[in-house]
mmCIF file of C-alpha atoms in Angstrom:
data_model
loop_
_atom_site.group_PDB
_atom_site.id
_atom_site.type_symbol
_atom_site.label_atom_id
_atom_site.label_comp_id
_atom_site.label_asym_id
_atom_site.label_seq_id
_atom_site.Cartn_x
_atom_site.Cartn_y
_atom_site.Cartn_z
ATOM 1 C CA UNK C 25 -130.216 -40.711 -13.157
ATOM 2 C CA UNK C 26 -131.241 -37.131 -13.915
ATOM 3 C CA UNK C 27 -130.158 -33.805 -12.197
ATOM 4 C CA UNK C 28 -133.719 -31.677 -12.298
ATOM 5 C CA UNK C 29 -132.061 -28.661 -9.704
ATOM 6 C CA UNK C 30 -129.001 -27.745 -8.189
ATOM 7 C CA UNK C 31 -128.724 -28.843 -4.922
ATOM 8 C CA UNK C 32 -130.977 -31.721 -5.484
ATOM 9 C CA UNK C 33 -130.283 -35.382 -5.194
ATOM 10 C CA UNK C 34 -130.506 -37.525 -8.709
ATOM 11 C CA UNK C 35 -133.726 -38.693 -9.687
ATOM 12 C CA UNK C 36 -134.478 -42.046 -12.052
ATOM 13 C CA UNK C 37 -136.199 -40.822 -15.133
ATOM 14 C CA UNK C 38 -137.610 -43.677 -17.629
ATOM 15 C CA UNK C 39 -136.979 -42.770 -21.242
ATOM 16 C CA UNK C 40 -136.942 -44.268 -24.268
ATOM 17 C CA UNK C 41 -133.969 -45.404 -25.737
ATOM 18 C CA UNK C 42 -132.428 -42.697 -28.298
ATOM 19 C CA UNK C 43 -131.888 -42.193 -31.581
ATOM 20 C CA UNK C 44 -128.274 -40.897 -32.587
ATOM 21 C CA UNK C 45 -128.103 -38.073 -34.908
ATOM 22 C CA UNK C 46 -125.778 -37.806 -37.636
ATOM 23 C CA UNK C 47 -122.302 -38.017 -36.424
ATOM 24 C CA UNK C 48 -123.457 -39.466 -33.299
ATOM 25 C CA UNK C 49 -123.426 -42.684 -31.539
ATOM 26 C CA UNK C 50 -125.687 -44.934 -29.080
ATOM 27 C CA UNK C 51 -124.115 -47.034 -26.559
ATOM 28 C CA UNK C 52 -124.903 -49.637 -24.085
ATOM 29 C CA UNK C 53 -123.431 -48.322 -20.753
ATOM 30 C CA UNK C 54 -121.079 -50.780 -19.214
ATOM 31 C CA UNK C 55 -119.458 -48.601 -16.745
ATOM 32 C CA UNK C 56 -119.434 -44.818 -15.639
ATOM 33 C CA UNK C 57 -116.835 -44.266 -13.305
ATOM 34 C CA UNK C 58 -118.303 -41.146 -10.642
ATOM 35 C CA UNK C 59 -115.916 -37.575 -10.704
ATOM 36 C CA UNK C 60 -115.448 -35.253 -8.167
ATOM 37 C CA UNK C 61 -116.620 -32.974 -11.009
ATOM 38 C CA UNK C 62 -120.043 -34.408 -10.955
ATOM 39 C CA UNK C 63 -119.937 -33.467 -7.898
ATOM 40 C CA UNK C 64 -119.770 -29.512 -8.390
ATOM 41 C CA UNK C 65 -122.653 -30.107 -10.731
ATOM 42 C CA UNK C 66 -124.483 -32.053 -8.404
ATOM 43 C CA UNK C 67 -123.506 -29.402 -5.359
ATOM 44 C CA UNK C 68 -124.211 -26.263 -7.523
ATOM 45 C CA UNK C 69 -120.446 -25.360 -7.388
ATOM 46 C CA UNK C 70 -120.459 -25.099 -11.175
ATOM 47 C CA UNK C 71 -123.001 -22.662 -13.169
ATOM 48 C CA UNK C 72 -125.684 -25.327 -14.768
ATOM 49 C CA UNK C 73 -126.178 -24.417 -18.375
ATOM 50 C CA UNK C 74 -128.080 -27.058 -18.941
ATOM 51 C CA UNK C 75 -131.073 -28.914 -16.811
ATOM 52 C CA UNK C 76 -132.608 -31.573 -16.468
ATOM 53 C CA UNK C 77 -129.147 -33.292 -17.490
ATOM 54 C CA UNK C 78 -127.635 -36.631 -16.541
ATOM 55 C CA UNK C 79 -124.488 -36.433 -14.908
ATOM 56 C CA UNK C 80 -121.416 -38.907 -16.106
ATOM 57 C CA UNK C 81 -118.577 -38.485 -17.813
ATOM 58 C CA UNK C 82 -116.192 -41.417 -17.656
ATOM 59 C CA UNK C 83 -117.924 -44.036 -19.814
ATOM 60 C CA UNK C 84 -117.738 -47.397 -21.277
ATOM 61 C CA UNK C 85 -119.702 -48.735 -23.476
ATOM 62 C CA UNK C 86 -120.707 -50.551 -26.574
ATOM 63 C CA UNK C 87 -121.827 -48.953 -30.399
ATOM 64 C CA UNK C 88 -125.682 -50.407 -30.473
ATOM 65 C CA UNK C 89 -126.725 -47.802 -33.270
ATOM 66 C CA UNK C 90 -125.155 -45.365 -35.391
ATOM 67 C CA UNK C 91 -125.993 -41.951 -36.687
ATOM 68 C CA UNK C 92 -125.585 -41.198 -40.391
ATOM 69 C CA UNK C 93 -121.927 -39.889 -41.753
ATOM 70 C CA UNK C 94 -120.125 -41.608 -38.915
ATOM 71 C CA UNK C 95 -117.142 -43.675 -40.100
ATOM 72 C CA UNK C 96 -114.545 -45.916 -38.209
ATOM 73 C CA UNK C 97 -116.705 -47.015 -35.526
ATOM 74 C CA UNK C 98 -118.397 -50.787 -36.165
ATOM 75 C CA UNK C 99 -121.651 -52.222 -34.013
ATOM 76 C CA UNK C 100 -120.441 -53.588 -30.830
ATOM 77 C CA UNK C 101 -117.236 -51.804 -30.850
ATOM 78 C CA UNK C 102 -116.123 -51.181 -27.133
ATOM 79 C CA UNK C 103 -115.735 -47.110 -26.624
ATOM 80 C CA UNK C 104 -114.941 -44.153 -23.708
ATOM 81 C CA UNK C 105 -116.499 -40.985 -23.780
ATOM 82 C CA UNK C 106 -114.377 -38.465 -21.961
ATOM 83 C CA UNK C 107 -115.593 -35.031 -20.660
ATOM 84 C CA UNK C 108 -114.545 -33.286 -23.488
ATOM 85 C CA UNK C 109 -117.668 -34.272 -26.011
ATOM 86 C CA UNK C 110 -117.451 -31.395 -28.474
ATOM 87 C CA UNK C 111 -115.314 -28.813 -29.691
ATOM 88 C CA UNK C 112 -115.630 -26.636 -32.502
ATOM 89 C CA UNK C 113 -112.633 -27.599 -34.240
ATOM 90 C CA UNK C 114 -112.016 -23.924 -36.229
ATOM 91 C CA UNK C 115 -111.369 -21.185 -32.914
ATOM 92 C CA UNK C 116 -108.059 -20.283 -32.506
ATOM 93 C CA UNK C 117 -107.247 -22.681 -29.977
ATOM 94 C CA UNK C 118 -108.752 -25.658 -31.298
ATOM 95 C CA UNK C 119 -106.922 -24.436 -34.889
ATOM 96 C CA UNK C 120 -103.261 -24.551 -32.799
ATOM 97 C CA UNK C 121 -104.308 -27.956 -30.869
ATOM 98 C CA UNK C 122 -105.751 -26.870 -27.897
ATOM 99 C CA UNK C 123 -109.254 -27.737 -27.785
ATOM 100 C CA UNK C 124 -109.200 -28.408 -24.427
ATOM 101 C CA UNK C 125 -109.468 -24.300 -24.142
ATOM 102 C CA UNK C 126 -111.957 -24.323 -27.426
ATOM 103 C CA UNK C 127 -114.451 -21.269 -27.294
ATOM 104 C CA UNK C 128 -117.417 -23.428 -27.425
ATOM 105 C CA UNK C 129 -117.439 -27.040 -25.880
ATOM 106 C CA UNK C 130 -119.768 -29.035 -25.052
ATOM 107 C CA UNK C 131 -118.934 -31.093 -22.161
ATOM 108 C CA UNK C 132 -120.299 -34.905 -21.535
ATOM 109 C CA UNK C 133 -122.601 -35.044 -18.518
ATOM 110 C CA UNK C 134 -122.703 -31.018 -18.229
ATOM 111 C CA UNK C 135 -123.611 -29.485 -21.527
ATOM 112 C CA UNK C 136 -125.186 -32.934 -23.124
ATOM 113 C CA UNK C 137 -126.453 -36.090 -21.110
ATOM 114 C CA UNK C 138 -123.695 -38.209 -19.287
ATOM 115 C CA UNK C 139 -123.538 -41.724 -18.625
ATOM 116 C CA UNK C 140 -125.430 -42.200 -15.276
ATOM 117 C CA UNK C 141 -128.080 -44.066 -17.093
ATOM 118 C CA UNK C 142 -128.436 -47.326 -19.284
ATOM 119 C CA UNK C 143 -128.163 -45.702 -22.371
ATOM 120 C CA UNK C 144 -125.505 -42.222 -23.803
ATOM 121 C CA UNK C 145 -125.708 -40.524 -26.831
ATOM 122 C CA UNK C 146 -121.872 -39.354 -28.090
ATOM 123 C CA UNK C 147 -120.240 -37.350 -30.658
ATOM 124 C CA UNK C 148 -118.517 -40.069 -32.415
ATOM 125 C CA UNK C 149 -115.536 -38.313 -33.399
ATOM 126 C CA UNK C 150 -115.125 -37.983 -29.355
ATOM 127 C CA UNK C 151 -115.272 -41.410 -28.808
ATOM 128 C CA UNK C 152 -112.387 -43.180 -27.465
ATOM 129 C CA UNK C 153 -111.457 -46.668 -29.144
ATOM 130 C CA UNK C 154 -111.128 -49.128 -26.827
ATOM 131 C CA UNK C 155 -109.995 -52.969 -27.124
ATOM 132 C CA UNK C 156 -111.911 -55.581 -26.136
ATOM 133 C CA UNK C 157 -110.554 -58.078 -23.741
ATOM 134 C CA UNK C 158 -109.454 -61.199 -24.142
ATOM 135 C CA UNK C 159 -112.174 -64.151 -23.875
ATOM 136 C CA UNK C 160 -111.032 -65.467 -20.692
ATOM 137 C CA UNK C 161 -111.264 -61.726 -18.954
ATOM 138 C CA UNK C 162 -114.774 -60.703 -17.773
ATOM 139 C CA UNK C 163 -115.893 -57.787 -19.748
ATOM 140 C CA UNK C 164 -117.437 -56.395 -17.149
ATOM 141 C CA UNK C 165 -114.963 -56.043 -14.756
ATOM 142 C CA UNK C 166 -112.577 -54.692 -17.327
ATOM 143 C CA UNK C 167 -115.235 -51.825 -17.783
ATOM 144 C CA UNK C 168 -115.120 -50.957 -14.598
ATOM 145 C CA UNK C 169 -111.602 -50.762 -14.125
ATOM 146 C CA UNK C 170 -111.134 -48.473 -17.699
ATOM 147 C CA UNK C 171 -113.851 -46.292 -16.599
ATOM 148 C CA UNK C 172 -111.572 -44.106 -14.112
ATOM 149 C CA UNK C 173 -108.897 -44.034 -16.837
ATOM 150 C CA UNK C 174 -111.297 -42.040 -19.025
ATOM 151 C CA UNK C 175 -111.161 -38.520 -16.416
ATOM 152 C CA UNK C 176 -109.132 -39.207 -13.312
ATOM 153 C CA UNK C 177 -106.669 -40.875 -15.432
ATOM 154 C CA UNK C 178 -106.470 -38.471 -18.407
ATOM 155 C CA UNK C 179 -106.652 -35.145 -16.092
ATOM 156 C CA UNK C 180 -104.055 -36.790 -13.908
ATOM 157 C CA UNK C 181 -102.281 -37.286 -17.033
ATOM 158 C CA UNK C 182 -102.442 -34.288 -19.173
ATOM 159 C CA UNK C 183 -101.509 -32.449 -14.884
ATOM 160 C CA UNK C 184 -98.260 -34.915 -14.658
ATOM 161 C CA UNK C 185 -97.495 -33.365 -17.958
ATOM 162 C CA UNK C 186 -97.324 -29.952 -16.775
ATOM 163 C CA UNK C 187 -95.638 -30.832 -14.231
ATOM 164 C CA UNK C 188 -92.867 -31.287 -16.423
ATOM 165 C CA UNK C 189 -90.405 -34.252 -17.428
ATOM 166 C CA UNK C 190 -87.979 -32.808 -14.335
ATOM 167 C CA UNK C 191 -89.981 -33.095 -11.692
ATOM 168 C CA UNK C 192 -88.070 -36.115 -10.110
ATOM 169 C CA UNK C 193 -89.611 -35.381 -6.790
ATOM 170 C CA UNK C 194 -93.597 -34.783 -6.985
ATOM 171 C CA UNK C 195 -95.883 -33.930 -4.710
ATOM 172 C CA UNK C 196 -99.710 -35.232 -4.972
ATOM 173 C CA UNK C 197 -102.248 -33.290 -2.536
ATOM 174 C CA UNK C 198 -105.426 -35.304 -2.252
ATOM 175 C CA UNK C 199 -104.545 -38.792 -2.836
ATOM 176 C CA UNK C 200 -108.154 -40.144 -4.535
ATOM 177 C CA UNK C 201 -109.479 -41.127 -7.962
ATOM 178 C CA UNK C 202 -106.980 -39.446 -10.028
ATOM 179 C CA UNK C 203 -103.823 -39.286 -7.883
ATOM 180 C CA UNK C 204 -103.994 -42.830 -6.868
ATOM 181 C CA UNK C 205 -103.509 -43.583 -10.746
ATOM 182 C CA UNK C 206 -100.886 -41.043 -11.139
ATOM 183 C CA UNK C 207 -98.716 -41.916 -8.140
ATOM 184 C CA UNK C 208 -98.037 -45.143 -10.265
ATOM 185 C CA UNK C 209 -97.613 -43.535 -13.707
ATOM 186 C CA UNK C 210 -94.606 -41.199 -12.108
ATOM 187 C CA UNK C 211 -93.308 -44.310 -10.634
ATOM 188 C CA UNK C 212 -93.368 -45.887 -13.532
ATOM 189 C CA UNK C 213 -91.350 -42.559 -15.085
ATOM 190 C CA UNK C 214 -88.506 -43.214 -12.742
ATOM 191 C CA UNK C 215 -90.070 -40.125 -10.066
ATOM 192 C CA UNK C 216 -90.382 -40.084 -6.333
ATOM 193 C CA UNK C 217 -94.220 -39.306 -5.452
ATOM 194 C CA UNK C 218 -94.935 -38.009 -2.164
ATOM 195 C CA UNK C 219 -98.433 -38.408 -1.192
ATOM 196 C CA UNK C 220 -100.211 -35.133 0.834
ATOM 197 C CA UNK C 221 -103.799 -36.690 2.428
ATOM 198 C CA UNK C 222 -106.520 -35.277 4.537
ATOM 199 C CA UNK C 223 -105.166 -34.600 7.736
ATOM 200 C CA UNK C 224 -105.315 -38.003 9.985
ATOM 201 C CA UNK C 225 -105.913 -40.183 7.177
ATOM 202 C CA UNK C 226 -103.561 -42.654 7.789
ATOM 203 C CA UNK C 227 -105.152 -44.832 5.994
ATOM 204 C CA UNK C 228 -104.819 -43.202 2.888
ATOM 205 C CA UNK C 229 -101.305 -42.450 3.829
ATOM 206 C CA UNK C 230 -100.831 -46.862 4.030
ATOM 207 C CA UNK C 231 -102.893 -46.362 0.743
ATOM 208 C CA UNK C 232 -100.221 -44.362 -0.692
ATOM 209 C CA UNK C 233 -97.050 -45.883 0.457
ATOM 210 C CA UNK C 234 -98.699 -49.401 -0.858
ATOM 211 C CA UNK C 235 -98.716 -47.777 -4.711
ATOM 212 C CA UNK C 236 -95.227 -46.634 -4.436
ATOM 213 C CA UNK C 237 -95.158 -43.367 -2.482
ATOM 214 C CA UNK C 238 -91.747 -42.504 -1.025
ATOM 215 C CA UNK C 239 -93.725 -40.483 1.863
ATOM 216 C CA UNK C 240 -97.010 -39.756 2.810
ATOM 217 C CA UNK C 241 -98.304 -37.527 5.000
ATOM 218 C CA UNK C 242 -101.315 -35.043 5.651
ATOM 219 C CA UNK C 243 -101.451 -31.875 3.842
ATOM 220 C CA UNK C 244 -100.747 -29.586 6.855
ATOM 221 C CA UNK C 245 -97.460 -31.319 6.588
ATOM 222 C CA UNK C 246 -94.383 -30.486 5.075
ATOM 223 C CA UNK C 247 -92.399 -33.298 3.382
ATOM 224 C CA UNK C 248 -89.171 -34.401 4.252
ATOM 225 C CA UNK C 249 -87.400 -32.784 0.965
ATOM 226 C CA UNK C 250 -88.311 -29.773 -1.223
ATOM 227 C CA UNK C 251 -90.315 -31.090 -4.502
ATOM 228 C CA UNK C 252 -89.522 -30.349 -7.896
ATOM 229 C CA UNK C 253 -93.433 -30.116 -8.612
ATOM 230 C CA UNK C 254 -96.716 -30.623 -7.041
ATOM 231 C CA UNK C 255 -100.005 -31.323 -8.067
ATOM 232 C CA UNK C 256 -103.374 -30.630 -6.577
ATOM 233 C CA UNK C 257 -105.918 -32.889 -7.179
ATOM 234 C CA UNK C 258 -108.119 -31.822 -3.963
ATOM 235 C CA UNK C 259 -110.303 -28.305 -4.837
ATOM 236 C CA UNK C 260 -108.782 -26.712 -1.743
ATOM 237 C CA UNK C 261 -107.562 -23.143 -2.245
ATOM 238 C CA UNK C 262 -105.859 -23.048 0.881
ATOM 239 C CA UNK C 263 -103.667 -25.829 -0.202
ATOM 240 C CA UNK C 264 -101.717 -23.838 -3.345
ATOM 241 C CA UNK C 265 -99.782 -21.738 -0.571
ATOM 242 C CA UNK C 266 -99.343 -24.927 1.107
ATOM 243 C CA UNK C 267 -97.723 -26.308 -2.211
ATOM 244 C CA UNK C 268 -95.659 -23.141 -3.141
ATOM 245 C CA UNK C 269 -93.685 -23.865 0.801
ATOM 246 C CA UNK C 270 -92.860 -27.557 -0.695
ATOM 247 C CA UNK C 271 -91.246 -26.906 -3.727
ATOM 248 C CA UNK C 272 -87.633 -25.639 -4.529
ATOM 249 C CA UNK C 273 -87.048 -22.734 -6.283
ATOM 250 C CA UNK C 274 -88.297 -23.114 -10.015
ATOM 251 C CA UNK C 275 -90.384 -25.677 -8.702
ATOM 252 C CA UNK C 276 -94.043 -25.790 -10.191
ATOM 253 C CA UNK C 277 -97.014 -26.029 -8.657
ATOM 254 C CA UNK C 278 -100.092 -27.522 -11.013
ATOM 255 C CA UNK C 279 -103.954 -26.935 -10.133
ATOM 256 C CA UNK C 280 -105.758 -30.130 -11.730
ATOM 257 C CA UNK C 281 -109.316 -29.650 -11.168
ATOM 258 C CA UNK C 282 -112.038 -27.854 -12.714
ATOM 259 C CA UNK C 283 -113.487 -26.182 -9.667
ATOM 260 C CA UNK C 284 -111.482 -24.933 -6.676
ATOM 261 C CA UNK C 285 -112.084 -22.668 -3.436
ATOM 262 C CA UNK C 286 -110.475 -19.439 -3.365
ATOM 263 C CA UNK C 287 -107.037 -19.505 -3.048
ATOM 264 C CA UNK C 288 -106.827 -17.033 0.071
ATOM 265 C CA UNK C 289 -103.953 -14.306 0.497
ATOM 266 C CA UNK C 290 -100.277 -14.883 0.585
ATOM 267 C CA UNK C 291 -96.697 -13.608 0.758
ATOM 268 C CA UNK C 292 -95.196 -13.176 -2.140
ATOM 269 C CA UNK C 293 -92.002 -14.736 -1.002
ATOM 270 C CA UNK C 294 -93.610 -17.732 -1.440
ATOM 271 C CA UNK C 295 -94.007 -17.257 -5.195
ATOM 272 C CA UNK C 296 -90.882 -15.984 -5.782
ATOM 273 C CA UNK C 297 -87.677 -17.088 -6.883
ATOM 274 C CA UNK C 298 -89.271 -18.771 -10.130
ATOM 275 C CA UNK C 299 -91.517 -20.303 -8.313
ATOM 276 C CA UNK C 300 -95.082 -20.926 -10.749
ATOM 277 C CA UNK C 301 -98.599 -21.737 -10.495
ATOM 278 C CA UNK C 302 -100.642 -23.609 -13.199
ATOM 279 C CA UNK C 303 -103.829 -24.479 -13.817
ATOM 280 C CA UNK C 304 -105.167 -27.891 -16.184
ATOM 281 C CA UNK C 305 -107.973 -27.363 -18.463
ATOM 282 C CA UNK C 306 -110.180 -30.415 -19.513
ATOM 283 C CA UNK C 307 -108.254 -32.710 -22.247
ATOM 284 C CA UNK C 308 -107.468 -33.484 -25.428
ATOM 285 C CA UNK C 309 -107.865 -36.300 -27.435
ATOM 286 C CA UNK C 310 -104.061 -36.855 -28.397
ATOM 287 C CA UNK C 311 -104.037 -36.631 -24.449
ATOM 288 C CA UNK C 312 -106.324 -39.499 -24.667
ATOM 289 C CA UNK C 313 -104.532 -41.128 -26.928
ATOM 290 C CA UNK C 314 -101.001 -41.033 -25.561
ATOM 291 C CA UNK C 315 -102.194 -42.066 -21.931
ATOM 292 C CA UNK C 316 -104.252 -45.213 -22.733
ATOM 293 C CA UNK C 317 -100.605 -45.677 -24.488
ATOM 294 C CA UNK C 318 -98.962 -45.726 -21.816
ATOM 295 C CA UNK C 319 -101.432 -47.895 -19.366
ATOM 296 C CA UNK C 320 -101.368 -50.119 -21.729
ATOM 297 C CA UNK C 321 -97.671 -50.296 -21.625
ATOM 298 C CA UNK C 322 -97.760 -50.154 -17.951
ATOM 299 C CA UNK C 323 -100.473 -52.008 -16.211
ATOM 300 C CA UNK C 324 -101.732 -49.939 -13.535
ATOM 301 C CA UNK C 325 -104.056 -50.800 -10.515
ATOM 302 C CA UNK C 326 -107.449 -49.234 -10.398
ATOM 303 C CA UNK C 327 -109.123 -50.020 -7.385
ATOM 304 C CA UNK C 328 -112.470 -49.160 -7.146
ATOM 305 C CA UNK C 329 -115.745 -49.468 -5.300
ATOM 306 C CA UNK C 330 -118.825 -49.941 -7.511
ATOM 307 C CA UNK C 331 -122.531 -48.982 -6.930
ATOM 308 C CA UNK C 332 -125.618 -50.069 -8.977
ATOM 309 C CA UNK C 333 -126.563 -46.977 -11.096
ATOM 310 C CA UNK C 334 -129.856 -47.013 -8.860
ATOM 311 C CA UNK C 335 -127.091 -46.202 -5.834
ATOM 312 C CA UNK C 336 -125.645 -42.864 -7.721
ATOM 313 C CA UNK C 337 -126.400 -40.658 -4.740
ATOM 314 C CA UNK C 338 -124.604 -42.755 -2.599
ATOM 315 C CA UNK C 339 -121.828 -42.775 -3.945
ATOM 316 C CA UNK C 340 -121.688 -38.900 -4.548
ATOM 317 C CA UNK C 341 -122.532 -38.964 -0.862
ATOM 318 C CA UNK C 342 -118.857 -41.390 0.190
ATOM 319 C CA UNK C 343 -116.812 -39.218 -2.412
ATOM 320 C CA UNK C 344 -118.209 -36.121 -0.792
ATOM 321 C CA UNK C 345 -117.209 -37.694 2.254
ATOM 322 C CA UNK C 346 -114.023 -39.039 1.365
ATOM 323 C CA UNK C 347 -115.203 -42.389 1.840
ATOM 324 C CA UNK C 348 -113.535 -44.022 -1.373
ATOM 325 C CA UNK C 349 -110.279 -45.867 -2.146
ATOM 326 C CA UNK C 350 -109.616 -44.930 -5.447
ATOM 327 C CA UNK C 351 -112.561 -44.466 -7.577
ATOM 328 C CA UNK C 352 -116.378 -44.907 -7.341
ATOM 329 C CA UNK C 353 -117.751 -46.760 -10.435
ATOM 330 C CA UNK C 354 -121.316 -46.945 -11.467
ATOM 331 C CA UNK C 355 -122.940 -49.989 -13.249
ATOM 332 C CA UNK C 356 -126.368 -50.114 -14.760
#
């Protein structure tokens, strides 16, 4: 599925089935798990640098060819590819380990093609190892349920993170792809997650409560204690003062997404007494690393709803909506 415009809904393209450069792989798409973040693109919230580009980012699939020079990855090896498909690997940041913040990225299903389609092109050294499952567990639906891990999951991670290892009491606005895996990994830690939803949404609230939520509640809502952190997973500006009134002094409040709306005027009383506001950028592969670590170690549920990939706008259209449970996962 191709993006030709801004603005514009996906289109099916037939191509032929690529060639991978050196360094590069070709995989079979199993799964591509849909991001709010395609959304943006999809909506024109994020600058396009590239077009006509296929959208995806949270992919599984299998090695059918590889590029010249690539080592450690064998022909129907089971891989992610993450949003973070490139980085330059000698900038200052990538030099001290961030290359989440490298000067020039190249980001899977933005800057190169994505995995809404039958076929992706990766840069091996960004591909994720994954196991295969056992023979008596149906490949596909384990592809489908490590899809979300490979953005919701590792965002949510790399945002629980900042949140920092006191935050015993943690506050999750927007309880979809990404905070409905988290909620369970801070559980997991020993933390008490209060869950923040669209106004009304009771179901989500039930939602919630049913992965281990102490509270939940709308996010016009204050929660019953102050929080030690928060984390916003819904692009909602107006939400960040909303999260600075929640939290106790020296509490934290961390901005997970890639695209928000303005945060709009307010006191500084708010903000004071220690208070902070962070922001997550993209990921890292030790990121990677450590959280498909720790799933492992702790099973969590991923519910999802999938779509045939010939269904793509639809399920931009529920997630725009707010339609979902969990995550929306794509399968050719």
């Amino acid at each position: 599925m191709v993006l030709h415009a801004a603005l514009l809904p996906l289109e099916f393209e037939r191509r032929n089935i690529p060639l991978p450069g050196p360094g590069e792989l070709r995989l079979r798409v199993l799964a591509c798990a849909v991001c709010r973040t395609d959304l943006h693109i999809v909506d024109g919230e994020l600058p396009l640098p590239v077009l006509p580009i296929v959208p995806g980012h949270e992919i599984v699939g299998v090695v059918e060819a590889i590029g010249a020079g690539v080592t450690g990855h064998r022909l129907g090896d089971r891989v992610g590819v993450p949003w973070l498909g490139h980085s330059c690997g000698c900038c200052d940041y990538c030099l001290d380990g961030h290359e989440n913040l490298c000067d020039t990225p190249r980001f899977t299903g933005y800057h190169r093609d994505g995995g809404f389609a039958s076929h992706v092109i990766a840069e091996a050294a960004f591909c994720l190892p994954l196991a295969m499952p056992d023979a008596d567990t149906d490949a596909n639906a384990d592809a489908v349920r490590i899809a979300p891990l490979l953005c919701a999951g590792l965002i949510g991670w790399r945002s629980l993170k900042a949140a920092g290892d006191g935050a015993r009491r943690l506050g999750l606005y927007g309880f979809g792809a990404a905070a409905h895996l988290m909620a369970q990994a801070a559980v997991a830690q020993g933390r008490e997650v209060f869950a923040f939803t669209r106004p009304g949404d009771l179901a989500a609230q039930a939602f919630a409560r049913s992965l281990g939520a102490t509270w939940a509640g709308g996010s016009d809502e204050r929660p019953p204690v102050l929080l030690d952190a928060a984390i916003l997973f819904a692009p909602v500006g107006e939400l960040v003062p909303a999260a600075l009134r929640a939290v106790r002094k020296g509490g934290r409040v961390v901005c997970g997404g890639i695209h928000m709306s303005d945060i709009p005027a307010f006191p500084y009383r708010l903000l004071w007494q220690e208070r902070s506001v962070v922001s997550v950028a993209n990921l890292t592969r030790a990121d990677a690393k450590e959280f498909l670590d720790f799933a492992q170690a702790h099973p969590l549920q991923v519910h999802v709803k999938t779509y045939p990939l010939a269904q793509a706008n639809e399920a931009l259209a529920d997630l725009r909506a707010g339609r979902i449970e969990g995550a929306a996962v794509l399968v050719p």
